[in-house]
Amino acid sequence: MSSASPAVRPGTPSDLDRIFELYNQATLFQLSKGATPWQGFDRGMIIGEIDQHHLWKVVDNNTIAGIFSIAYEDLVWQHHSGSALYIHRIARNRHYHGAGLVPLIIDWCRQRALLNQCRYLRLDTFSANAALVEYYVRCGFTLKETFTVPETELRLPAHYRGASLALLEMALSH
């Protein structure tokens, strides 16, 4: 990253093409690592996240270094109590691999969760991706459980259906 601090900003409709480029890059990276890949995302869903200020971008010198989305409710975690901020779909520009982008995103989300009186920061990933699960543990998350999404769950993107997910959580102190 540049010498100036990267900034987290809301995604905008003018970012849509770049957002989908980053999702495609992330999917290719997942495939190259033998991980379960994302299966694409509905453009309308992403526009809705932008409109609701749930899709964010990390900007470094006018370059979108990465994107992620947040939510305050999550179907996968519905049987867990406690207010939480959920992080979804972290995707980074391949030129920012190893540049500390994910810890920056996690810290930004932690601060936002605290501002919103959330007790937890949560995320999920495919449980078969042991390296990514371990990475998130090193970032301060605790593996809470492995959960298999029912095949019949149609409210989530297709790659979730029947997937075994690692549910990771970070308790927050106020």
Short mmCIF file of the C-alpha atoms (twelve columns), coordinates in Angstrom:
data_MODEL
# 
_entry.id   MODEL 
# 
loop_
_atom_site.group_PDB 
_atom_site.id 
_atom_site.type_symbol 
_atom_site.label_atom_id 
_atom_site.label_alt_id 
_atom_site.label_comp_id 
_atom_site.label_asym_id 
_atom_site.label_seq_id 
_atom_site.Cartn_x 
_atom_site.Cartn_y 
_atom_site.Cartn_z 
_atom_site.pdbx_PDB_model_num 
ATOM 1   C CA . MET A 1   0.000   0.000   0.000   1 
ATOM 2   C CA . SER A 2   1.060   3.578   -0.435  1 
ATOM 3   C CA . SER A 3   2.684   5.610   2.315   1 
ATOM 4   C CA . ALA A 4   -0.634  7.382   2.950   1 
ATOM 5   C CA . SER A 5   -3.164  5.411   4.944   1 
ATOM 6   C CA . PRO A 6   -5.762  3.627   2.862   1 
ATOM 7   C CA . ALA A 7   -9.315  4.772   3.524   1 
ATOM 8   C CA . VAL A 8   -12.486 2.747   3.959   1 
ATOM 9   C CA . ARG A 9   -15.306 4.324   1.978   1 
ATOM 10  C CA . PRO A 10  -18.830 3.263   1.023   1 
ATOM 11  C CA . GLY A 11  -19.121 1.484   -2.299  1 
ATOM 12  C CA . THR A 12  -20.939 3.429   -5.002  1 
ATOM 13  C CA . PRO A 13  -22.908 2.440   -8.104  1 
ATOM 14  C CA . SER A 14  -19.989 3.664   -10.238 1 
ATOM 15  C CA . ASP A 15  -17.841 0.967   -8.554  1 
ATOM 16  C CA . LEU A 16  -20.027 -1.932  -9.750  1 
ATOM 17  C CA . ASP A 17  -17.830 -3.090  -12.630 1 
ATOM 18  C CA . ARG A 18  -14.717 -3.007  -10.438 1 
ATOM 19  C CA . ILE A 19  -16.555 -4.793  -7.613  1 
ATOM 20  C CA . PHE A 20  -17.435 -7.656  -9.951  1 
ATOM 21  C CA . GLU A 21  -13.864 -7.725  -11.312 1 
ATOM 22  C CA . LEU A 22  -12.616 -8.176  -7.741  1 
ATOM 23  C CA . TYR A 23  -15.164 -10.948 -7.094  1 
ATOM 24  C CA . ASN A 24  -13.961 -12.668 -10.280 1 
ATOM 25  C CA . GLN A 25  -10.305 -12.307 -9.207  1 
ATOM 26  C CA . ALA A 26  -11.181 -13.764 -5.803  1 
ATOM 27  C CA . THR A 27  -13.016 -16.688 -7.403  1 
ATOM 28  C CA . LEU A 28  -10.015 -17.459 -9.629  1 
ATOM 29  C CA . PHE A 29  -7.745  -17.286 -6.566  1 
ATOM 30  C CA . GLN A 30  -10.051 -19.678 -4.685  1 
ATOM 31  C CA . LEU A 31  -9.918  -22.111 -7.608  1 
ATOM 32  C CA . SER A 32  -6.110  -21.856 -7.822  1 
ATOM 33  C CA . LYS A 33  -5.883  -22.854 -4.145  1 
ATOM 34  C CA . GLY A 34  -8.294  -25.769 -4.529  1 
ATOM 35  C CA . ALA A 35  -10.843 -24.011 -2.316  1 
ATOM 36  C CA . THR A 36  -14.591 -23.981 -2.841  1 
ATOM 37  C CA . PRO A 37  -15.190 -20.998 -5.134  1 
ATOM 38  C CA . TRP A 38  -17.877 -18.382 -4.996  1 
ATOM 39  C CA . GLN A 39  -20.490 -18.968 -7.696  1 
ATOM 40  C CA . GLY A 40  -21.162 -15.378 -8.619  1 
ATOM 41  C CA . PHE A 41  -23.396 -12.792 -7.038  1 
ATOM 42  C CA . ASP A 42  -26.637 -11.215 -8.097  1 
ATOM 43  C CA . ARG A 43  -26.075 -7.662  -9.322  1 
ATOM 44  C CA . GLY A 44  -29.335 -6.556  -7.679  1 
ATOM 45  C CA . MET A 45  -28.136 -7.876  -4.316  1 
ATOM 46  C CA . ILE A 46  -24.896 -5.897  -4.620  1 
ATOM 47  C CA . ILE A 47  -26.753 -2.729  -5.656  1 
ATOM 48  C CA . GLY A 48  -28.977 -3.192  -2.595  1 
ATOM 49  C CA . GLU A 49  -25.913 -3.478  -0.356  1 
ATOM 50  C CA . ILE A 50  -24.497 -0.292  -1.864  1 
ATOM 51  C CA . ASP A 51  -27.800 1.526   -1.334  1 
ATOM 52  C CA . GLN A 52  -27.919 0.363   2.305   1 
ATOM 53  C CA . HIS A 53  -24.252 1.315   2.918   1 
ATOM 54  C CA . HIS A 54  -23.366 -2.325  3.570   1 
ATOM 55  C CA . LEU A 55  -20.779 -2.660  0.803   1 
ATOM 56  C CA . TRP A 56  -17.474 -0.938  1.503   1 
ATOM 57  C CA . LYS A 57  -14.232 -0.435  -0.356  1 
ATOM 58  C CA . VAL A 58  -10.674 0.166   0.770   1 
ATOM 59  C CA . VAL A 59  -9.153  2.907   -1.363  1 
ATOM 60  C CA . ASP A 60  -5.403  3.371   -1.676  1 
ATOM 61  C CA . ASN A 61  -4.207  6.234   -3.903  1 
ATOM 62  C CA . ASN A 62  -7.506  6.247   -5.839  1 
ATOM 63  C CA . THR A 63  -7.256  2.479   -6.389  1 
ATOM 64  C CA . ILE A 64  -9.814  0.097   -4.940  1 
ATOM 65  C CA . ALA A 65  -7.525  -2.212  -2.986  1 
ATOM 66  C CA . GLY A 66  -10.343 -4.364  -1.664  1 
ATOM 67  C CA . ILE A 67  -14.029 -4.666  -0.937  1 
ATOM 68  C CA . PHE A 68  -16.180 -6.248  1.745   1 
ATOM 69  C CA . SER A 69  -19.724 -6.146  2.963   1 
ATOM 70  C CA . ILE A 70  -21.228 -5.965  6.425   1 
ATOM 71  C CA . ALA A 71  -24.557 -6.960  7.935   1 
ATOM 72  C CA . TYR A 72  -26.192 -6.851  11.337  1 
ATOM 73  C CA . GLU A 73  -28.220 -10.030 10.793  1 
ATOM 74  C CA . ASP A 74  -27.153 -13.307 9.230   1 
ATOM 75  C CA . LEU A 75  -29.176 -16.428 8.421   1 
ATOM 76  C CA . VAL A 76  -26.191 -18.715 8.984   1 
ATOM 77  C CA . TRP A 77  -25.790 -17.429 12.549  1 
ATOM 78  C CA . GLN A 78  -29.503 -17.286 13.421  1 
ATOM 79  C CA . HIS A 79  -29.165 -19.811 16.262  1 
ATOM 80  C CA . HIS A 80  -26.499 -17.684 18.007  1 
ATOM 81  C CA . SER A 81  -27.523 -14.870 20.310  1 
ATOM 82  C CA . GLY A 82  -25.900 -11.507 20.869  1 
ATOM 83  C CA . SER A 83  -25.751 -8.422  18.715  1 
ATOM 84  C CA . ALA A 84  -23.081 -8.702  16.058  1 
ATOM 85  C CA . LEU A 85  -21.584 -7.200  12.961  1 
ATOM 86  C CA . TYR A 86  -21.031 -9.813  10.251  1 
ATOM 87  C CA . ILE A 87  -18.259 -9.499  7.663   1 
ATOM 88  C CA . HIS A 88  -18.881 -10.963 4.210   1 
ATOM 89  C CA . ARG A 89  -17.117 -11.337 0.895   1 
ATOM 90  C CA . ILE A 90  -13.711 -9.851  1.521   1 
ATOM 91  C CA . ALA A 91  -12.102 -9.580  -1.907  1 
ATOM 92  C CA . ARG A 92  -8.858  -7.807  -2.604  1 
ATOM 93  C CA . ASN A 93  -7.070  -6.511  -5.633  1 
ATOM 94  C CA . ARG A 94  -4.389  -9.114  -6.413  1 
ATOM 95  C CA . HIS A 95  -1.734  -6.364  -6.276  1 
ATOM 96  C CA . TYR A 96  -2.481  -5.969  -2.547  1 
ATOM 97  C CA . HIS A 97  -1.851  -9.588  -1.570  1 
ATOM 98  C CA . GLY A 98  0.195   -9.565  1.645   1 
ATOM 99  C CA . ALA A 99  -0.258  -5.818  2.188   1 
ATOM 100 C CA . GLY A 100 -2.215  -6.100  5.449   1 
ATOM 101 C CA . LEU A 101 -5.570  -5.364  3.868   1 
ATOM 102 C CA . VAL A 102 -7.554  -8.018  5.775   1 
ATOM 103 C CA . PRO A 103 -6.357  -6.899  9.239   1 
ATOM 104 C CA . LEU A 104 -7.220  -3.318  8.250   1 
ATOM 105 C CA . ILE A 105 -10.749 -4.438  7.261   1 
ATOM 106 C CA . ILE A 106 -11.177 -6.445  10.461  1 
ATOM 107 C CA . ASP A 107 -10.064 -3.505  12.592  1 
ATOM 108 C CA . TRP A 108 -12.408 -1.115  10.766  1 
ATOM 109 C CA . CYS A 109 -15.288 -3.562  11.254  1 
ATOM 110 C CA . ARG A 110 -14.398 -4.009  14.930  1 
ATOM 111 C CA . GLN A 111 -14.523 -0.242  15.455  1 
ATOM 112 C CA . ARG A 112 -17.846 0.020   13.616  1 
ATOM 113 C CA . ALA A 113 -19.275 -2.858  15.661  1 
ATOM 114 C CA . LEU A 114 -18.240 -1.139  18.893  1 
ATOM 115 C CA . LEU A 115 -19.832 2.135   17.755  1 
ATOM 116 C CA . ASN A 116 -23.050 0.212   17.130  1 
ATOM 117 C CA . GLN A 117 -22.934 -1.489  20.551  1 
ATOM 118 C CA . CYS A 118 -22.381 -4.947  19.052  1 
ATOM 119 C CA . ARG A 119 -21.059 -7.666  21.333  1 
ATOM 120 C CA . TYR A 120 -19.449 -9.700  18.550  1 
ATOM 121 C CA . LEU A 121 -17.692 -9.501  15.218  1 
ATOM 122 C CA . ARG A 122 -18.497 -12.601 13.165  1 
ATOM 123 C CA . LEU A 123 -17.653 -14.152 9.827   1 
ATOM 124 C CA . ASP A 124 -17.854 -17.487 8.096   1 
ATOM 125 C CA . THR A 125 -15.791 -19.313 5.525   1 
ATOM 126 C CA . PHE A 126 -15.784 -22.782 4.022   1 
ATOM 127 C CA . SER A 127 -14.609 -25.187 6.714   1 
ATOM 128 C CA . ALA A 128 -12.493 -27.138 4.200   1 
ATOM 129 C CA . ASN A 129 -10.281 -24.067 3.769   1 
ATOM 130 C CA . ALA A 130 -8.177  -24.811 6.856   1 
ATOM 131 C CA . ALA A 131 -5.529  -22.212 5.981   1 
ATOM 132 C CA . LEU A 132 -8.103  -19.407 5.860   1 
ATOM 133 C CA . VAL A 133 -9.780  -20.582 9.071   1 
ATOM 134 C CA . GLU A 134 -6.379  -20.557 10.799  1 
ATOM 135 C CA . TYR A 135 -5.611  -17.114 9.366   1 
ATOM 136 C CA . TYR A 136 -8.807  -15.714 10.872  1 
ATOM 137 C CA . VAL A 137 -7.928  -17.336 14.206  1 
ATOM 138 C CA . ARG A 138 -4.550  -15.563 14.060  1 
ATOM 139 C CA . CYS A 139 -6.482  -12.328 13.402  1 
ATOM 140 C CA . GLY A 140 -8.262  -12.759 16.752  1 
ATOM 141 C CA . PHE A 141 -11.331 -14.835 15.900  1 
ATOM 142 C CA . THR A 142 -12.371 -18.013 17.700  1 
ATOM 143 C CA . LEU A 143 -13.807 -20.957 15.790  1 
ATOM 144 C CA . LYS A 144 -17.288 -21.361 17.303  1 
ATOM 145 C CA . GLU A 145 -18.581 -24.283 15.273  1 
ATOM 146 C CA . THR A 146 -18.833 -25.941 11.913  1 
ATOM 147 C CA . PHE A 147 -22.286 -25.607 10.406  1 
ATOM 148 C CA . THR A 148 -23.763 -27.213 7.299   1 
ATOM 149 C CA . VAL A 149 -26.220 -25.020 5.433   1 
ATOM 150 C CA . PRO A 150 -29.337 -26.922 4.342   1 
ATOM 151 C CA . GLU A 151 -29.546 -27.623 0.593   1 
ATOM 152 C CA . THR A 152 -33.015 -26.092 0.679   1 
ATOM 153 C CA . GLU A 153 -31.811 -22.668 1.921   1 
ATOM 154 C CA . LEU A 154 -32.641 -20.416 -1.020  1 
ATOM 155 C CA . ARG A 155 -32.143 -17.061 0.718   1 
ATOM 156 C CA . LEU A 156 -28.346 -17.306 0.475   1 
ATOM 157 C CA . PRO A 157 -26.039 -17.281 -2.569  1 
ATOM 158 C CA . ALA A 158 -25.858 -20.673 -4.316  1 
ATOM 159 C CA . HIS A 159 -22.396 -21.607 -3.030  1 
ATOM 160 C CA . TYR A 160 -23.767 -21.711 0.528   1 
ATOM 161 C CA . ARG A 161 -26.324 -24.459 -0.162  1 
ATOM 162 C CA . GLY A 162 -25.101 -27.683 1.405   1 
ATOM 163 C CA . ALA A 163 -21.787 -26.058 2.329   1 
ATOM 164 C CA . SER A 164 -19.925 -26.824 5.518   1 
ATOM 165 C CA . LEU A 165 -18.983 -23.491 7.059   1 
ATOM 166 C CA . ALA A 166 -16.579 -22.536 9.820   1 
ATOM 167 C CA . LEU A 167 -18.305 -19.929 11.996  1 
ATOM 168 C CA . LEU A 168 -15.758 -17.575 13.552  1 
ATOM 169 C CA . GLU A 169 -16.412 -14.986 16.236  1 
ATOM 170 C CA . MET A 170 -14.536 -12.225 18.041  1 
ATOM 171 C CA . ALA A 171 -15.969 -11.058 21.373  1 
ATOM 172 C CA . LEU A 172 -15.823 -7.284  21.752  1 
ATOM 173 C CA . SER A 173 -15.211 -5.333  24.959  1 
ATOM 174 C CA . HIS A 174 -16.917 -2.001  25.374  1 
# 
